[in-house]
């Protein structure tokens, strides 16, 4: 019987310590991803992580799977080629909020529309952490950042709502506080055929936290708990109350055929592996 | 349409697509743009039958990203575009060069900047092909001058990209891309195709960026047990990011040397006309077709003219151009821009030969008269 894989088969322990700030939730998220891969017993060589640029974009430095670290905002576009080049691979795109929703917003919505079989894990810490704490498309309205000293004048994207509207097969939101839920969602997202999005609301004590909540990790973690409410409670709220919270939980779970299934159905000559020698 | 065979009346863009398919390309990602869209259309129509995949991406940024990804998954991949799209591809072109990803980017040049003349020819992306992406880097760019050559240079582009693990650019132009000419399509089995080297070491000993004796690292594919870590951050032989003093120097030096130590494998030129001439034309692509006509026209006026035609634009054929400069009375560089490659000609002009420009920027194939005017000036 094959040896059971542990998260250590995916996680590059000799790269420790993590480069992220004390109190950053990215380490928690990385552990949840590697635990999920171990739970699913997917051999590391059948996994490619495609990372963006930014704090969370550094995640590939700690992975022992195949990895691609490209340009800002393009993890899904590179991932699309990786997946279509070898459809047997599990492609996991690791992107921050600015990476996925601002510079990479176009790839994000089209990946969902196309329903490409990629798992997108969006670490949303409400600002651009790597560049010093500027506002991003998910910074809550009127929050203070280095580029919105009085308060940001733009409303935030609802990442999950956007994903749903664009056609993703699986959409879920959790936080760095809700570790068990996080792992459960990532496991489900990896198993789902088609485009799946797990938005993880994350801590950034160094920048967003310090300017809007408090600079200590515990306060920022508590904030994530305070601003979220799970789906069953959320659904019982009136509209006025709903507006105060971000809903967590599994928000979409369906089985619309993914891009490659449809492409192959329409082009029967396209071989299963895509490496056919039919001519 | 099944694969045409033998003598065919074919458009340059179609010849490019068939060259790619015959070279083994099985993945195309692109975004429609005039005057290159027919390449995408042939690929959309034909690739499924070859077990390949066509995808129309949301923009050219995504298109080049997807071909880089698919190449790392082990498939020969390419895209085609024109000026505006080529501009959008520049950042990720650098990713491909830095990560050493074989792929081919076809630029059917049109008049710019901006939207320019969207359906008219130019050769004004020559320096962009060389330096469009930020940072120090090498590049390979080829310039076809006929439909037949579009077919063969596309195959050559794939071969060079596989041999050197580098994106290769086809610098076509609207004239060559959309002209119909008779070409001969050979039996694909008769073609010499180059495949990237696979690692010979067991997976546990594999370092994805450890070069072989030719300075090129053997390449595993995503999905292989040889784990590949491809990073756009400064990296060492493991592929992981590395910020130690010396790593960047070592990487940039190797990336340059793997190309510039082997230019004899890359550079291709054609000599046309008499050996000894008062004036030598230096040209490439569609302009060089006009030059061949002008050689005869000049002879009628009693001026002995020959042509050095560059099939390889980058790396620039320093030695071949320097020799031509040393053997002639004057040089006329004929190109459809305000003077781009002429700067490179002047760079290698050790003999201080007079160099004139024949500049075609009228949104049409450069007229013979423009080149003749420069020749007459040169012999004055």
XYZ file of C-alpha atoms in Angstrom:
659
model
C 0.000 0.000 0.000
C 1.270 3.452 -0.894
C 2.607 5.633 1.890
C 0.068 8.239 2.940
C 1.197 11.725 1.910
C 1.373 14.399 4.594
C 1.424 18.180 4.116
C 5.215 17.928 4.341
C 5.256 16.452 0.821
C 3.913 19.782 -0.462
C 5.334 22.283 1.991
C 8.991 23.340 1.682
C 10.009 23.323 5.317
C 13.621 24.236 4.638
C 12.388 27.610 3.332
C 11.153 28.582 6.789
C 10.802 31.082 8.367
C 7.964 32.507 6.270
C 8.692 35.957 4.881
C 5.287 37.300 5.875
C 4.773 39.685 8.842
C 3.905 38.419 12.306
C 0.154 38.102 12.478
C -0.335 37.663 8.742
C -2.783 34.869 7.947
C -0.983 33.660 4.823
C 0.838 30.925 6.753
C -2.491 29.586 8.026
C -3.796 29.586 4.467
C -0.710 27.827 3.129
C -1.102 25.104 5.752
C -4.766 24.651 4.814
C -3.831 24.226 1.134
C -1.081 21.695 1.829
C -3.345 19.845 4.281
C -6.086 19.711 1.652
C -3.701 18.288 -0.938
C -2.588 15.677 1.582
C -6.197 14.813 2.452
C -6.891 14.323 -1.245
C -3.643 12.338 -1.655
C -2.807 14.156 -4.893
C 0.836 13.440 -5.795
C 2.862 16.705 -5.719
C 3.915 16.291 -9.364
C 0.269 16.457 -10.436
C -0.154 19.905 -8.872
C 0.909 23.297 -10.245
C 0.538 26.409 -8.137
C 0.385 29.550 -10.252
C 1.081 32.603 -8.147
C 0.642 36.290 -8.758
C 2.718 39.141 -7.415
C 2.320 40.549 -3.913
C 2.528 39.114 -0.407
C 0.449 36.034 -1.182
C 2.214 35.752 -4.536
C 5.315 34.661 -2.610
C 3.559 31.443 -1.586
C 5.299 29.357 -4.253
C 8.582 29.860 -2.396
C 7.210 27.440 0.200
C 5.745 24.823 -2.123
C 7.333 21.569 -3.308
C 4.759 20.982 -6.053
C 5.328 22.256 -9.584
C 5.121 26.024 -9.461
C 4.774 29.033 -11.689
C 5.475 32.536 -10.460
C 4.758 35.017 -13.222
C 3.641 38.603 -13.554
C 1.254 40.767 -11.555
C -2.382 39.857 -12.174
C -1.792 37.058 -14.656
C -1.776 33.891 -12.531
C -5.057 32.749 -14.097
C -3.946 33.481 -17.654
C -0.720 31.500 -17.192
C -2.753 28.869 -15.347
C -5.163 28.587 -18.282
C -2.283 27.617 -20.562
C -0.832 25.260 -17.960
C -4.179 23.478 -17.572
C -4.893 23.249 -21.299
C -1.332 22.114 -21.956
C -1.822 19.186 -19.598
C -5.461 18.717 -18.531
C -4.497 16.047 -15.981
C -2.912 18.682 -13.735
C -4.533 20.285 -10.725
C -3.899 24.000 -11.197
C -4.253 26.222 -8.146
C -3.959 29.989 -8.642
C -2.837 31.904 -5.561
C -3.668 35.595 -5.805
C -4.113 38.573 -3.531
C -7.025 40.994 -3.783
C -5.193 43.574 -5.882
C -3.650 40.867 -8.033
C -6.920 39.027 -8.739
C -9.413 41.892 -8.838
C -7.550 45.005 -10.026
C -4.739 44.302 -12.479
C -5.976 40.743 -13.008
C -9.693 41.497 -12.975
C -10.161 40.801 -16.655
C -8.597 37.327 -16.422
C -10.640 36.670 -13.283
C -14.042 37.358 -14.828
C -13.217 35.536 -18.054
C -11.852 32.500 -16.219
C -15.173 32.294 -14.373
C -17.208 32.818 -17.547
C -15.125 30.274 -19.439
C -15.329 27.939 -16.438
C -11.740 26.805 -16.831
C -10.903 24.002 -14.390
C -8.701 26.019 -12.027
C -8.956 26.577 -8.276
C -8.471 30.244 -7.367
C -7.542 30.972 -3.768
C -7.843 34.712 -3.180
C -6.150 36.003 -0.067
C -8.055 39.231 0.570
C -6.296 41.408 3.140
C -8.124 44.560 2.005
C -5.038 46.372 0.722
C -1.742 46.156 -1.177
C 0.494 44.903 1.605
C 3.716 44.300 -0.312
C 3.927 47.838 -1.661
C 3.225 49.492 1.676
C -0.519 49.479 2.287
C -2.280 51.276 -0.572
C -6.018 50.833 -1.189
C -7.187 47.962 -3.390
C -10.503 47.057 -5.058
C -11.556 45.269 -1.853
C -10.641 48.003 0.641
C -13.883 48.809 2.480
C -15.387 52.216 1.628
C -13.895 55.079 3.692
C -11.028 52.959 5.097
C -7.670 54.637 5.552
C -4.656 53.505 3.574
C -1.437 55.216 2.481
C -3.183 56.381 -0.694
C -6.506 57.190 0.968
C -5.316 59.136 4.011
C -8.799 60.500 4.765
C -10.670 57.423 3.597
C -11.080 55.545 0.329
C -13.787 57.010 -1.920
C -14.462 53.779 -3.825
C -16.747 50.949 -2.747
C -15.275 47.458 -2.485
C -15.791 44.549 -4.854
C -17.858 41.652 -3.582
C -15.398 39.003 -4.779
C -17.814 36.120 -4.294
C -20.773 37.926 -5.840
C -18.638 38.781 -8.859
C -17.473 35.169 -9.191
C -21.018 33.896 -9.007
C -22.330 36.333 -11.597
C -19.510 35.464 -13.979
C -20.329 31.773 -13.806
C -17.910 30.048 -11.399
C -18.920 26.520 -10.404
C -17.821 26.813 -6.806
C -17.669 29.999 -4.721
C -16.976 30.178 -1.009
C -15.840 32.764 1.517
C -14.043 32.167 4.774
C -11.521 33.986 6.951
C -8.096 33.358 8.443
C -9.914 32.886 11.745
C -12.058 29.983 10.493
C -9.331 27.432 9.870
C -11.420 24.271 9.731
C -13.913 25.834 7.349
C -11.049 27.157 5.233
C -9.561 23.709 4.762
C -12.936 22.152 4.012
C -13.626 24.748 1.311
C -10.226 24.447 -0.320
C -10.590 20.675 -0.435
C -13.998 21.010 -2.073
C -12.715 23.630 -4.500
C -9.790 21.468 -5.641
C -12.165 18.557 -6.257
C -14.631 20.683 -8.199
C -14.370 20.488 -11.985
C -14.645 23.970 -13.432
C -13.696 27.347 -12.038
C -13.742 27.563 -8.265
C -13.049 30.521 -6.006
C -12.244 30.481 -2.315
C -12.009 34.006 -0.936
C -10.135 34.068 2.348
C -10.517 37.299 4.282
C -7.091 37.807 5.727
C -5.220 39.819 8.292
C -2.766 42.592 7.559
C -1.793 43.975 10.971
C 1.135 45.883 9.483
C -0.881 48.062 7.102
C -4.674 47.763 6.904
C -4.972 46.696 10.519
C -2.734 49.398 11.952
C -4.559 52.165 10.111
C -8.125 50.927 10.565
C -8.344 48.470 13.442
C -5.222 48.030 15.541
C -1.649 46.982 14.883
C -1.743 43.783 16.918
C -2.559 40.457 15.291
C -5.233 39.477 17.816
C -7.326 42.597 17.195
C -7.124 42.101 13.445
C -8.132 38.461 13.755
C -11.054 39.493 15.984
C -12.055 42.029 13.291
C -12.424 39.226 10.741
C -14.728 37.433 13.145
C -16.730 40.594 13.785
C -17.335 41.589 10.161
C -18.460 38.148 8.996
C -21.492 36.004 9.601
C -22.171 32.536 8.290
C -24.648 31.872 5.540
C -27.420 30.376 7.677
C -27.513 33.383 10.009
C -27.035 35.825 7.142
C -30.042 34.494 5.253
C -32.291 35.249 8.225
C -31.198 38.902 8.402
C -33.054 41.837 6.894
C -31.329 43.877 4.183
C -30.241 46.614 6.583
C -28.496 44.143 8.862
C -26.995 42.165 5.945
C -25.232 45.325 4.779
C -23.121 45.328 7.948
C -21.605 41.900 7.300
C -19.759 39.796 4.775
C -21.343 36.386 4.447
C -19.146 33.299 4.851
C -19.776 29.753 3.719
C -20.304 27.830 0.528
C -22.165 30.290 -1.703
C -22.216 28.486 -5.048
C -21.821 24.776 -5.745
C -22.941 23.640 -9.183
C -21.715 21.530 -12.079
C -21.816 23.569 -15.252
C -19.534 21.800 -17.790
C -16.031 23.251 -17.761
C -14.347 24.834 -20.802
C -12.356 21.812 -21.897
C -15.323 19.419 -21.651
C -17.365 21.699 -23.877
C -14.456 22.249 -26.270
C -13.944 18.514 -26.639
C -17.613 17.876 -27.131
C -17.706 20.424 -29.943
C -14.402 19.215 -31.409
C -14.521 15.426 -31.109
C -11.133 15.167 -32.805
C -9.450 16.854 -29.834
C -7.856 13.976 -27.979
C -8.228 13.288 -24.290
C -4.701 14.331 -23.324
C -4.443 17.069 -25.891
C -1.250 15.457 -27.085
C -2.844 13.368 -29.789
C -0.857 12.037 -32.707
C -3.989 11.585 -34.754
C -2.470 13.028 -37.902
C -9.688 22.128 -44.806
C -7.227 19.290 -44.447
C -3.542 19.983 -44.705
C -2.776 21.289 -48.177
C 0.063 19.548 -49.956
C 2.418 20.326 -52.797
C 2.097 23.565 -54.755
C -0.458 25.874 -53.202
C -1.629 29.422 -53.728
C -1.560 30.553 -50.142
C -1.651 33.655 -47.964
C 1.388 34.374 -45.796
C -0.614 34.148 -42.590
C -1.927 30.735 -43.577
C 1.592 29.600 -44.414
C 2.652 30.740 -40.951
C -0.078 28.694 -39.267
C 0.765 25.601 -41.317
C 4.449 26.054 -40.587
C 3.633 26.091 -36.883
C 1.424 23.012 -37.108
C 4.068 21.171 -39.141
C 6.673 22.217 -36.574
C 4.604 20.495 -33.902
C 2.676 23.401 -32.385
C -0.385 22.041 -30.600
C -1.508 25.073 -28.616
C -2.506 28.511 -29.825
C -3.810 31.327 -27.634
C -4.592 34.654 -29.222
C -6.723 37.736 -29.520
C -8.076 38.921 -32.879
C -6.159 41.759 -34.507
C -5.660 42.929 -38.074
C -3.575 41.992 -40.057
C -2.782 38.719 -38.263
C -6.200 37.193 -37.518
C -6.064 34.536 -40.237
C -3.348 32.761 -38.260
C -5.785 32.379 -35.375
C -8.539 31.255 -37.735
C -6.466 28.459 -39.250
C -5.446 27.302 -35.764
C -9.033 27.341 -34.471
C -10.058 25.275 -37.464
C -7.168 22.827 -37.604
C -5.638 22.292 -34.156
C -8.392 20.023 -32.741
C -7.755 17.479 -35.484
C -4.120 17.373 -34.397
C -5.064 16.808 -30.774
C -4.329 20.442 -30.094
C -6.196 23.296 -28.486
C -7.142 26.795 -29.622
C -8.223 29.343 -27.063
C -9.238 32.928 -27.632
C -8.060 34.853 -24.611
C -9.486 38.096 -23.203
C -6.495 40.120 -24.415
C -2.940 39.774 -25.690
C -1.549 39.869 -22.149
C -3.490 36.695 -21.444
C -2.577 35.215 -24.824
C 1.164 35.262 -24.271
C 0.647 34.148 -20.665
C -1.326 31.129 -21.839
C 1.260 30.035 -24.414
C 4.015 30.301 -21.794
C 1.924 28.171 -19.430
C 1.131 25.562 -22.086
C 4.773 25.349 -23.136
C 5.766 24.638 -19.542
C 3.170 21.858 -19.612
C 5.136 20.360 -22.487
C 3.405 21.565 -25.617
C 4.817 23.617 -28.455
C 2.808 26.822 -28.304
C 2.435 30.078 -30.174
C 0.462 33.264 -30.630
C 0.129 35.898 -33.330
C -0.645 39.580 -33.173
C 0.176 43.028 -34.538
C 1.601 46.219 -33.036
C -0.957 47.096 -30.341
C -1.120 43.488 -29.181
C 2.649 43.146 -29.322
C 2.871 46.177 -27.015
C 0.565 44.454 -24.523
C 2.687 41.299 -24.634
C 5.933 42.970 -23.655
C 5.861 42.361 -19.900
C 5.166 38.656 -20.216
C 7.636 38.331 -23.070
C 10.227 39.118 -20.403
C 8.739 36.410 -18.179
C 9.178 33.921 -21.018
C 12.775 34.958 -21.625
C 13.662 34.901 -17.917
C 12.009 31.537 -17.281
C 13.482 30.194 -20.541
C 10.193 29.078 -22.057
C 10.244 27.963 -25.702
C 7.400 29.598 -27.649
C 6.827 31.631 -30.791
C 5.261 35.085 -31.069
C 4.276 36.204 -34.564
C 4.016 39.964 -35.081
C 2.461 40.891 -38.427
C 3.566 44.505 -38.283
C 1.258 47.363 -39.196
C 1.666 51.132 -39.071
C 1.866 52.654 -35.594
C 2.147 54.087 -33.064
C -1.280 53.713 -31.472
C -3.945 52.451 -33.870
C -1.991 53.973 -36.731
C -2.967 52.472 -40.067
C -4.447 49.194 -38.914
C -4.485 47.471 -42.300
C -1.251 48.822 -43.751
C 2.326 47.540 -43.563
C 5.266 48.810 -41.537
C 8.489 47.466 -40.073
C 8.535 49.801 -37.115
C 8.518 47.234 -34.275
C 12.125 46.214 -34.877
C 13.535 47.933 -31.813
C 10.474 47.022 -29.753
C 11.144 43.371 -30.554
C 14.680 43.859 -29.268
C 14.076 46.039 -26.218
C 10.322 46.221 -25.660
C 10.337 44.282 -22.422
C 12.113 45.852 -19.476
C 15.520 44.752 -18.257
C 18.577 43.212 -19.901
C 17.765 40.229 -22.077
C 18.549 38.478 -25.349
C 15.939 37.799 -28.019
C 15.710 36.016 -31.347
C 13.691 37.611 -34.161
C 13.320 36.400 -37.752
C 12.040 38.331 -40.757
C 10.367 36.464 -43.643
C 10.245 38.029 -47.110
C 7.876 35.662 -48.920
C 4.988 33.328 -48.247
C 7.284 30.335 -48.695
C 9.752 31.827 -46.274
C 6.965 32.544 -43.782
C 6.371 28.795 -43.696
C 10.029 27.833 -43.275
C 10.965 30.604 -40.846
C 8.023 29.692 -38.638
C 9.381 26.140 -38.439
C 12.840 27.562 -37.816
C 11.439 29.801 -35.080
C 10.072 26.757 -33.251
C 13.347 24.892 -33.730
C 15.394 27.780 -32.342
C 13.010 28.264 -29.421
C 13.293 24.583 -28.507
C 17.061 24.521 -28.973
C 17.737 27.652 -26.933
C 14.714 27.708 -24.596
C 13.752 31.244 -25.540
C 10.686 32.938 -27.053
C 11.320 33.583 -30.755
C 9.624 36.422 -32.609
C 8.547 36.288 -36.233
C 8.712 39.895 -37.385
C 6.410 39.709 -40.357
C 4.591 42.605 -41.925
C 1.176 43.141 -43.470
C 2.536 42.653 -46.995
C 4.032 39.230 -46.330
C 1.179 38.218 -44.017
C -1.611 38.954 -46.474
C -0.002 38.388 -49.850
C -1.004 35.282 -51.793
C 1.848 33.482 -53.522
C 2.526 30.018 -54.797
C 4.381 27.955 -52.266
C 5.394 24.333 -52.005
C 4.354 22.587 -48.811
C 6.718 19.696 -48.148
C 5.876 16.350 -46.623
C 5.887 17.132 -42.872
C 7.829 13.905 -42.275
C 10.727 15.363 -44.282
C 11.204 18.302 -41.892
C 14.031 18.485 -39.385
C 12.361 19.338 -36.112
C 14.109 20.180 -32.860
C 12.666 19.156 -29.493
C 13.645 20.577 -26.115
C 16.129 18.430 -24.206
C 14.606 16.377 -21.413
C 16.505 15.850 -18.148
C 18.686 12.762 -17.973
C 19.045 12.739 -14.180
C 16.525 11.077 -11.827
C 13.807 13.349 -10.379
C 15.465 13.671 -6.973
C 18.656 15.051 -8.569
C 16.897 17.400 -10.961
C 17.534 21.138 -10.765
C 15.253 22.861 -13.292
C 17.706 25.661 -14.063
C 20.976 23.764 -14.085
C 22.398 24.352 -17.579
C 23.996 21.705 -19.749
C 27.269 22.213 -21.628
C 25.456 24.541 -24.072
C 24.272 26.759 -21.185
C 20.668 25.626 -21.725
C 18.926 23.753 -18.883
C 17.236 20.464 -19.876
C 13.500 20.943 -19.513
C 10.937 18.852 -17.672
C 7.222 19.506 -18.082
C 4.591 20.200 -15.465
C 3.188 16.787 -14.621
C 6.572 15.065 -14.846
C 8.069 13.664 -11.662
C 10.916 16.111 -12.207
C 9.512 19.071 -10.297
C 9.673 22.404 -12.133
C 9.763 25.694 -10.273
C 9.553 28.487 -12.868
C 9.920 31.942 -11.391
C 9.904 35.456 -12.776
C 11.878 36.484 -9.709
C 15.681 36.267 -9.735
C 16.356 32.562 -9.269
C 19.183 30.093 -8.885
C 19.499 26.605 -10.382
C 16.740 25.249 -8.131
C 14.304 27.667 -9.770
C 13.448 29.164 -6.389
C 13.883 32.873 -5.829
C 17.350 33.823 -4.664
C 18.572 37.290 -3.747
C 22.194 36.538 -2.897
C 24.907 38.766 -4.337
C 26.046 37.254 -7.601
C 22.908 35.285 -8.495
C 21.519 37.935 -10.835
C 24.880 38.437 -12.547
C 25.241 34.704 -13.054
C 21.717 34.320 -14.452
C 21.790 37.332 -16.803
C 25.242 36.364 -18.064
C 24.158 32.831 -18.868
C 20.944 34.016 -20.568
C 23.030 36.280 -22.790
C 25.829 33.801 -23.453
C 23.519 30.909 -24.353
C 22.460 33.014 -27.362
C 25.488 35.172 -28.177
C 28.003 32.299 -27.946
C 25.978 30.445 -30.566
C 25.028 33.138 -33.089
C 26.406 30.980 -35.914
C 23.457 28.637 -35.321
C 20.968 31.511 -35.397
C 22.077 34.094 -37.929
C 20.977 33.688 -41.512
C 21.484 36.208 -44.333
C 21.149 36.170 -48.108
C 23.523 37.846 -50.568
C 21.876 38.986 -53.788
C 23.399 40.667 -56.822
C 27.015 41.188 -57.882
C 29.843 40.552 -55.405
C 31.416 43.934 -55.986
C 29.110 46.920 -55.899
C 29.213 50.680 -55.521
C 26.199 50.546 -53.250
C 25.018 47.745 -50.978
C 21.402 47.611 -49.888
C 20.732 46.187 -46.445
C 17.130 45.212 -45.917
C 14.718 42.570 -44.590
C 11.127 41.408 -44.907
C 8.851 42.934 -47.535
C 11.252 45.854 -48.142
C 13.940 43.442 -49.270
C 11.638 42.180 -52.026
C 11.529 45.724 -53.407
C 15.317 45.913 -53.048
C 15.756 42.918 -55.331
C 13.777 44.762 -58.001
C 15.778 47.929 -57.388
C 19.094 46.109 -57.968
C 17.961 45.667 -61.589
C 16.600 49.193 -61.886
C 19.899 50.659 -60.648
C 21.815 48.603 -63.181
C 19.799 50.316 -65.925
C 21.162 53.619 -64.614
C 24.676 52.156 -64.610
C 24.938 51.797 -60.841
C 26.191 48.459 -59.521
C 24.069 47.576 -56.508
C 23.811 44.413 -54.417
C 21.710 43.394 -51.451
C 22.429 41.917 -48.044
C 19.112 40.523 -46.862
C 18.735 39.741 -43.185
C 16.562 36.745 -42.328
C 17.718 36.984 -38.740
C 17.168 40.451 -37.261
C 18.058 39.635 -33.662
C 20.690 38.827 -32.649
C 21.905 41.379 -35.184
C 24.276 39.875 -37.794
C 27.229 42.050 -36.685
C 29.877 40.164 -38.612
C 27.969 39.822 -41.886
C 26.990 43.488 -41.881
C 30.505 44.633 -40.934
C 31.938 42.630 -43.836
C 29.400 44.106 -46.253
C 30.227 47.617 -45.055
C 33.931 46.972 -45.631
C 33.455 45.749 -49.190
C 31.254 48.477 -50.643
C 31.338 52.177 -51.443
C 28.143 53.064 -49.615
C 25.226 51.393 -47.882
C 21.526 52.114 -48.164
C 19.360 50.625 -45.423
C 15.820 50.160 -46.732
C 13.175 49.693 -44.062
C 9.550 50.671 -43.504
C 10.156 52.937 -40.524
C 11.945 56.203 -39.765
C 15.263 54.420 -39.281
C 15.559 51.584 -36.761
C 17.890 48.854 -37.931
C 20.116 51.525 -39.497
C 21.285 52.288 -35.965
C 22.643 48.759 -35.663
C 24.330 49.074 -39.068
C 26.064 52.242 -37.881
C 27.053 50.507 -34.621
C 29.156 47.935 -36.514
C 30.443 50.381 -39.145
C 34.151 50.002 -38.378
C 35.069 51.077 -41.937
C 33.160 54.368 -41.636
C 31.324 53.605 -44.857
C 28.662 56.209 -45.718
C 25.255 54.854 -44.643
C 21.996 56.237 -46.056
C 18.405 55.514 -45.138
C 15.558 54.666 -47.486
C 12.557 55.120 -45.270
C 9.099 53.845 -46.202
C 6.549 55.315 -43.831
C 3.633 55.852 -46.201
C 1.460 52.952 -45.111
C 2.221 50.923 -48.205
C 5.031 48.706 -49.427
C 8.108 50.917 -49.764
C 8.214 52.284 -53.320
C 11.265 51.505 -55.484
C 11.663 55.233 -56.125
C 12.360 55.900 -52.436
C 15.197 53.390 -52.492
C 16.481 54.642 -55.889
C 16.605 58.192 -54.541
C 18.806 57.040 -51.655
C 21.045 55.085 -54.046
C 21.518 58.143 -56.264
C 22.402 60.228 -53.215
C 24.882 57.573 -52.118
C 26.800 57.646 -55.417
C 26.717 61.416 -55.806
